[in-house]
Amino acid sequence: MGLLDWNVTAYTVAATVQAEDLHKHYEEKLGAKYEVKLELKGKSRLQRTLTGVRENSVFIAKNAYHRTLITPVHKDGITTFKFDESSVSPWLTALSRQTGLIGVLLIRIIYGNGNDFYADVMDVLCTSYPVKEEKLNVGISTLWKGQKQNQPA
C-alpha cells in the first residue's frame, strides 16, 4: 500500500435489496438490543431538505455516540451498502465543539469502543444476504495506476 492509496471496503449483493427488507432483518435480530428505525426519504424536494433524508435507509443506534446509517444503493441489479457512522447525537456535537480535544477524549472514554455494536450490525447483514466483501483503492494513486494500465506496451 502506497502513501497515496486509500483502501475502503465495499459490501455488495447481487440482488436488489430494499431498505424496508433490510429494516425488517435488523428489527427482528437487533431490535431488543439497539434502537432500529426505518428512515424514508420525503416525496418532495422540500420534505427531503427539511428532514435531511435523501434516500431510504436504516438507522441503528447503541447510544448517543455509537450509531450507523445503512443505505442500500442500487445499480444494474447490484446493491451496495453505504455505511455512515459520522453522525452523533446533537448534544454530543455541541459538547465536543465547546470543549475541544479534551471533550472528544472524554466522550470516547465515557462511551468506550463500539466494536461489539459494529460487529453485530455486520453480522446481521452477512447472515441475511450473500454479501460479497471487496477492497477498493479510492486514493489519488488510482489516477496514476489507471494511466499505467491504459498505456500501450
PDB file of C-alpha atoms in Angstrom:
ATOM      1  CA  MET A   1       0.000   0.000   0.000  1.00  0.00           C
ATOM      2  CA  GLY A   2       1.487   3.268  -1.094  1.00  0.00           C
ATOM      3  CA  LEU A   3       1.372   6.649   0.527  1.00  0.00           C
ATOM      4  CA  LEU A   4      -1.363   7.913  -1.795  1.00  0.00           C
ATOM      5  CA  ASP A   5      -3.537   4.773  -1.587  1.00  0.00           C
ATOM      6  CA  TRP A   6      -6.787   4.843   0.361  1.00  0.00           C
ATOM      7  CA  ASN A   7      -8.473   1.449   0.690  1.00  0.00           C
ATOM      8  CA  VAL A   8     -12.131   1.102   1.577  1.00  0.00           C
ATOM      9  CA  THR A   9     -14.255  -1.998   1.929  1.00  0.00           C
ATOM     10  CA  ALA A  10     -17.361  -2.264  -0.243  1.00  0.00           C
ATOM     11  CA  TYR A  11     -20.167  -4.658   0.655  1.00  0.00           C
ATOM     12  CA  THR A  12     -22.326  -5.747  -2.290  1.00  0.00           C
ATOM     13  CA  VAL A  13     -25.141  -8.184  -3.011  1.00  0.00           C
ATOM     14  CA  ALA A  14     -26.039  -9.431  -6.490  1.00  0.00           C
ATOM     15  CA  ALA A  15     -29.721  -8.577  -5.976  1.00  0.00           C
ATOM     16  CA  THR A  16     -31.889  -5.552  -5.296  1.00  0.00           C
ATOM     17  CA  VAL A  17     -32.295  -5.094  -1.539  1.00  0.00           C
ATOM     18  CA  GLN A  18     -34.874  -2.555  -0.409  1.00  0.00           C
ATOM     19  CA  ALA A  19     -34.464  -0.551   2.799  1.00  0.00           C
ATOM     20  CA  GLU A  20     -37.759  -1.941   4.118  1.00  0.00           C
ATOM     21  CA  ASP A  21     -36.475  -5.532   3.864  1.00  0.00           C
ATOM     22  CA  LEU A  22     -33.186  -4.527   5.441  1.00  0.00           C
ATOM     23  CA  HIS A  23     -35.065  -2.852   8.311  1.00  0.00           C
ATOM     24  CA  LYS A  24     -37.135  -5.997   8.869  1.00  0.00           C
ATOM     25  CA  HIS A  25     -33.996  -8.120   9.304  1.00  0.00           C
ATOM     26  CA  TYR A  26     -32.365  -5.646  11.686  1.00  0.00           C
ATOM     27  CA  GLU A  27     -35.554  -5.114  13.687  1.00  0.00           C
ATOM     28  CA  GLU A  28     -36.096  -8.822  14.324  1.00  0.00           C
ATOM     29  CA  LYS A  29     -32.444  -9.572  15.171  1.00  0.00           C
ATOM     30  CA  LEU A  30     -31.274  -6.381  16.917  1.00  0.00           C
ATOM     31  CA  GLY A  31     -34.499  -4.600  17.860  1.00  0.00           C
ATOM     32  CA  ALA A  32     -34.391  -5.658  21.513  1.00  0.00           C
ATOM     33  CA  LYS A  33     -30.740  -4.689  21.937  1.00  0.00           C
ATOM     34  CA  TYR A  34     -30.439  -1.440  19.927  1.00  0.00           C
ATOM     35  CA  GLU A  35     -32.640   1.317  18.560  1.00  0.00           C
ATOM     36  CA  VAL A  36     -33.569   0.438  14.956  1.00  0.00           C
ATOM     37  CA  LYS A  37     -35.539   2.862  12.743  1.00  0.00           C
ATOM     38  CA  LEU A  38     -36.521   2.957   9.100  1.00  0.00           C
ATOM     39  CA  GLU A  39     -35.936   6.413   7.644  1.00  0.00           C
ATOM     40  CA  LEU A  40     -37.861   7.066   4.457  1.00  0.00           C
ATOM     41  CA  LYS A  41     -36.992   9.899   2.111  1.00  0.00           C
ATOM     42  CA  GLY A  42     -39.555  12.591   1.531  1.00  0.00           C
ATOM     43  CA  LYS A  43     -41.750  12.570  -1.545  1.00  0.00           C
ATOM     44  CA  SER A  44     -40.914  16.155  -2.477  1.00  0.00           C
ATOM     45  CA  ARG A  45     -37.691  18.138  -2.560  1.00  0.00           C
ATOM     46  CA  LEU A  46     -38.910  20.299   0.332  1.00  0.00           C
ATOM     47  CA  GLN A  47     -39.550  17.227   2.536  1.00  0.00           C
ATOM     48  CA  ARG A  48     -36.100  15.799   1.734  1.00  0.00           C
ATOM     49  CA  THR A  49     -34.484  19.136   2.573  1.00  0.00           C
ATOM     50  CA  LEU A  50     -36.349  19.579   5.857  1.00  0.00           C
ATOM     51  CA  THR A  51     -35.835  16.017   7.107  1.00  0.00           C
ATOM     52  CA  GLY A  52     -32.301  15.644   5.755  1.00  0.00           C
ATOM     53  CA  VAL A  53     -33.104  12.139   4.492  1.00  0.00           C
ATOM     54  CA  ARG A  54     -32.190  11.854   0.810  1.00  0.00           C
ATOM     55  CA  GLU A  55     -32.545   8.071   0.408  1.00  0.00           C
ATOM     56  CA  ASN A  56     -34.411   5.306   2.219  1.00  0.00           C
ATOM     57  CA  SER A  57     -32.133   3.949   4.928  1.00  0.00           C
ATOM     58  CA  VAL A  58     -31.967   2.085   8.225  1.00  0.00           C
ATOM     59  CA  PHE A  59     -30.743   3.879  11.355  1.00  0.00           C
ATOM     60  CA  ILE A  60     -29.248   1.779  14.179  1.00  0.00           C
ATOM     61  CA  ALA A  61     -28.033   3.286  17.457  1.00  0.00           C
ATOM     62  CA  LYS A  62     -26.398   1.766  20.507  1.00  0.00           C
ATOM     63  CA  ASN A  63     -26.139   5.081  22.369  1.00  0.00           C
ATOM     64  CA  ALA A  64     -25.571   8.763  21.622  1.00  0.00           C
ATOM     65  CA  TYR A  65     -22.060   8.105  20.296  1.00  0.00           C
ATOM     66  CA  HIS A  66     -22.167   4.709  18.543  1.00  0.00           C
ATOM     67  CA  ARG A  67     -24.663   4.800  15.673  1.00  0.00           C
ATOM     68  CA  THR A  68     -24.793   3.993  11.990  1.00  0.00           C
ATOM     69  CA  LEU A  69     -26.969   4.709   8.989  1.00  0.00           C
ATOM     70  CA  ILE A  70     -27.144   1.959   6.347  1.00  0.00           C
ATOM     71  CA  THR A  71     -28.298   2.975   2.883  1.00  0.00           C
ATOM     72  CA  PRO A  72     -28.752   0.424   0.094  1.00  0.00           C
ATOM     73  CA  VAL A  73     -27.634   1.870  -3.255  1.00  0.00           C
ATOM     74  CA  HIS A  74     -28.870   0.098  -6.406  1.00  0.00           C
ATOM     75  CA  LYS A  75     -27.154  -0.052  -9.778  1.00  0.00           C
ATOM     76  CA  ASP A  76     -27.596  -2.663 -12.532  1.00  0.00           C
ATOM     77  CA  GLY A  77     -29.244  -5.217 -10.232  1.00  0.00           C
ATOM     78  CA  ILE A  78     -26.458  -4.983  -7.654  1.00  0.00           C
ATOM     79  CA  THR A  79     -26.936  -3.423  -4.240  1.00  0.00           C
ATOM     80  CA  THR A  80     -24.036  -1.736  -2.483  1.00  0.00           C
ATOM     81  CA  PHE A  81     -24.465  -0.876   1.184  1.00  0.00           C
ATOM     82  CA  LYS A  82     -23.326   2.587   2.233  1.00  0.00           C
ATOM     83  CA  PHE A  83     -22.486   2.947   5.946  1.00  0.00           C
ATOM     84  CA  ASP A  84     -22.416   6.343   7.634  1.00  0.00           C
ATOM     85  CA  GLU A  85     -21.031   6.419  11.168  1.00  0.00           C
ATOM     86  CA  SER A  86     -20.336  10.151  11.145  1.00  0.00           C
ATOM     87  CA  SER A  87     -23.459  11.270  12.985  1.00  0.00           C
ATOM     88  CA  VAL A  88     -23.530  11.561  16.748  1.00  0.00           C
ATOM     89  CA  SER A  89     -26.241  12.940  18.975  1.00  0.00           C
ATOM     90  CA  PRO A  90     -26.668  16.723  18.549  1.00  0.00           C
ATOM     91  CA  TRP A  91     -25.873  17.444  22.194  1.00  0.00           C
ATOM     92  CA  LEU A  92     -22.612  15.475  21.903  1.00  0.00           C
ATOM     93  CA  THR A  93     -21.698  17.503  18.826  1.00  0.00           C
ATOM     94  CA  ALA A  94     -22.262  20.744  20.735  1.00  0.00           C
ATOM     95  CA  LEU A  95     -20.312  19.450  23.734  1.00  0.00           C
ATOM     96  CA  SER A  96     -17.328  18.381  21.638  1.00  0.00           C
ATOM     97  CA  ARG A  97     -17.264  21.750  19.855  1.00  0.00           C
ATOM     98  CA  GLN A  98     -17.336  23.647  23.141  1.00  0.00           C
ATOM     99  CA  THR A  99     -14.700  21.594  24.924  1.00  0.00           C
ATOM    100  CA  GLY A 100     -12.387  20.770  22.023  1.00  0.00           C
ATOM    101  CA  LEU A 101      -9.962  17.854  22.043  1.00  0.00           C
ATOM    102  CA  ILE A 102     -10.358  17.231  25.784  1.00  0.00           C
ATOM    103  CA  GLY A 103     -14.123  16.861  25.333  1.00  0.00           C
ATOM    104  CA  VAL A 104     -13.701  14.443  22.447  1.00  0.00           C
ATOM    105  CA  LEU A 105     -11.336  12.307  24.520  1.00  0.00           C
ATOM    106  CA  LEU A 106     -13.744  12.332  27.484  1.00  0.00           C
ATOM    107  CA  ILE A 107     -16.661  11.328  25.264  1.00  0.00           C
ATOM    108  CA  ARG A 108     -14.667   8.387  23.906  1.00  0.00           C
ATOM    109  CA  ILE A 109     -13.691   7.341  27.433  1.00  0.00           C
ATOM    110  CA  ILE A 110     -17.316   7.513  28.620  1.00  0.00           C
ATOM    111  CA  TYR A 111     -18.846   5.580  25.720  1.00  0.00           C
ATOM    112  CA  GLY A 112     -15.924   3.222  25.092  1.00  0.00           C
ATOM    113  CA  ASN A 113     -15.352   1.450  21.828  1.00  0.00           C
ATOM    114  CA  GLY A 114     -18.211   0.172  19.734  1.00  0.00           C
ATOM    115  CA  ASN A 115     -16.581  -2.948  18.329  1.00  0.00           C
ATOM    116  CA  ASP A 116     -19.388  -5.219  19.573  1.00  0.00           C
ATOM    117  CA  PHE A 117     -22.047  -2.902  18.113  1.00  0.00           C
ATOM    118  CA  TYR A 118     -20.434  -2.700  14.670  1.00  0.00           C
ATOM    119  CA  ALA A 119     -19.777  -6.466  14.709  1.00  0.00           C
ATOM    120  CA  ASP A 120     -23.490  -7.083  15.427  1.00  0.00           C
ATOM    121  CA  VAL A 121     -24.505  -4.783  12.559  1.00  0.00           C
ATOM    122  CA  MET A 122     -22.211  -6.542  10.088  1.00  0.00           C
ATOM    123  CA  ASP A 123     -23.211  -9.993  11.371  1.00  0.00           C
ATOM    124  CA  VAL A 124     -26.894  -9.363  10.655  1.00  0.00           C
ATOM    125  CA  LEU A 125     -26.095  -8.096   7.156  1.00  0.00           C
ATOM    126  CA  CYS A 126     -23.825 -11.050   6.326  1.00  0.00           C
ATOM    127  CA  THR A 127     -26.225 -13.684   7.677  1.00  0.00           C
ATOM    128  CA  SER A 128     -29.276 -12.164   5.967  1.00  0.00           C
ATOM    129  CA  TYR A 129     -27.809 -11.745   2.485  1.00  0.00           C
ATOM    130  CA  PRO A 130     -24.984 -13.309   0.441  1.00  0.00           C
ATOM    131  CA  VAL A 131     -22.695 -10.317   0.914  1.00  0.00           C
ATOM    132  CA  LYS A 132     -19.529 -10.024  -1.143  1.00  0.00           C
ATOM    133  CA  GLU A 133     -16.758  -8.036   0.530  1.00  0.00           C
ATOM    134  CA  GLU A 134     -14.348  -6.202  -1.746  1.00  0.00           C
ATOM    135  CA  LYS A 135     -11.374  -3.917  -1.044  1.00  0.00           C
ATOM    136  CA  LEU A 136     -11.239  -0.864  -3.304  1.00  0.00           C
ATOM    137  CA  ASN A 137      -8.459   1.688  -3.677  1.00  0.00           C
ATOM    138  CA  VAL A 138     -10.064   5.124  -3.910  1.00  0.00           C
ATOM    139  CA  GLY A 139      -6.934   7.177  -3.259  1.00  0.00           C
ATOM    140  CA  ILE A 140      -5.178   9.641  -5.512  1.00  0.00           C
ATOM    141  CA  SER A 141      -2.787   6.922  -6.662  1.00  0.00           C
ATOM    142  CA  THR A 142      -5.562   5.398  -8.789  1.00  0.00           C
ATOM    143  CA  LEU A 143      -5.072   8.257 -11.239  1.00  0.00           C
ATOM    144  CA  TRP A 144      -1.513   7.137 -11.989  1.00  0.00           C
ATOM    145  CA  LYS A 145      -2.209   3.427 -11.754  1.00  0.00           C
ATOM    146  CA  GLY A 146      -5.055   3.829 -14.238  1.00  0.00           C
ATOM    147  CA  GLN A 147      -2.741   5.618 -16.674  1.00  0.00           C
ATOM    148  CA  LYS A 148      -0.116   2.888 -16.421  1.00  0.00           C
ATOM    149  CA  GLN A 149      -2.668   0.193 -17.209  1.00  0.00           C
ATOM    150  CA  ASN A 150      -4.044   2.061 -20.226  1.00  0.00           C
ATOM    151  CA  GLN A 151      -0.690   2.875 -21.815  1.00  0.00           C
ATOM    152  CA  PRO A 152       0.374   0.646 -24.716  1.00  0.00           C
ATOM    153  CA  ALA A 153       3.217  -1.777 -24.032  1.00  0.00           C
TER     154      ALA A 153
END
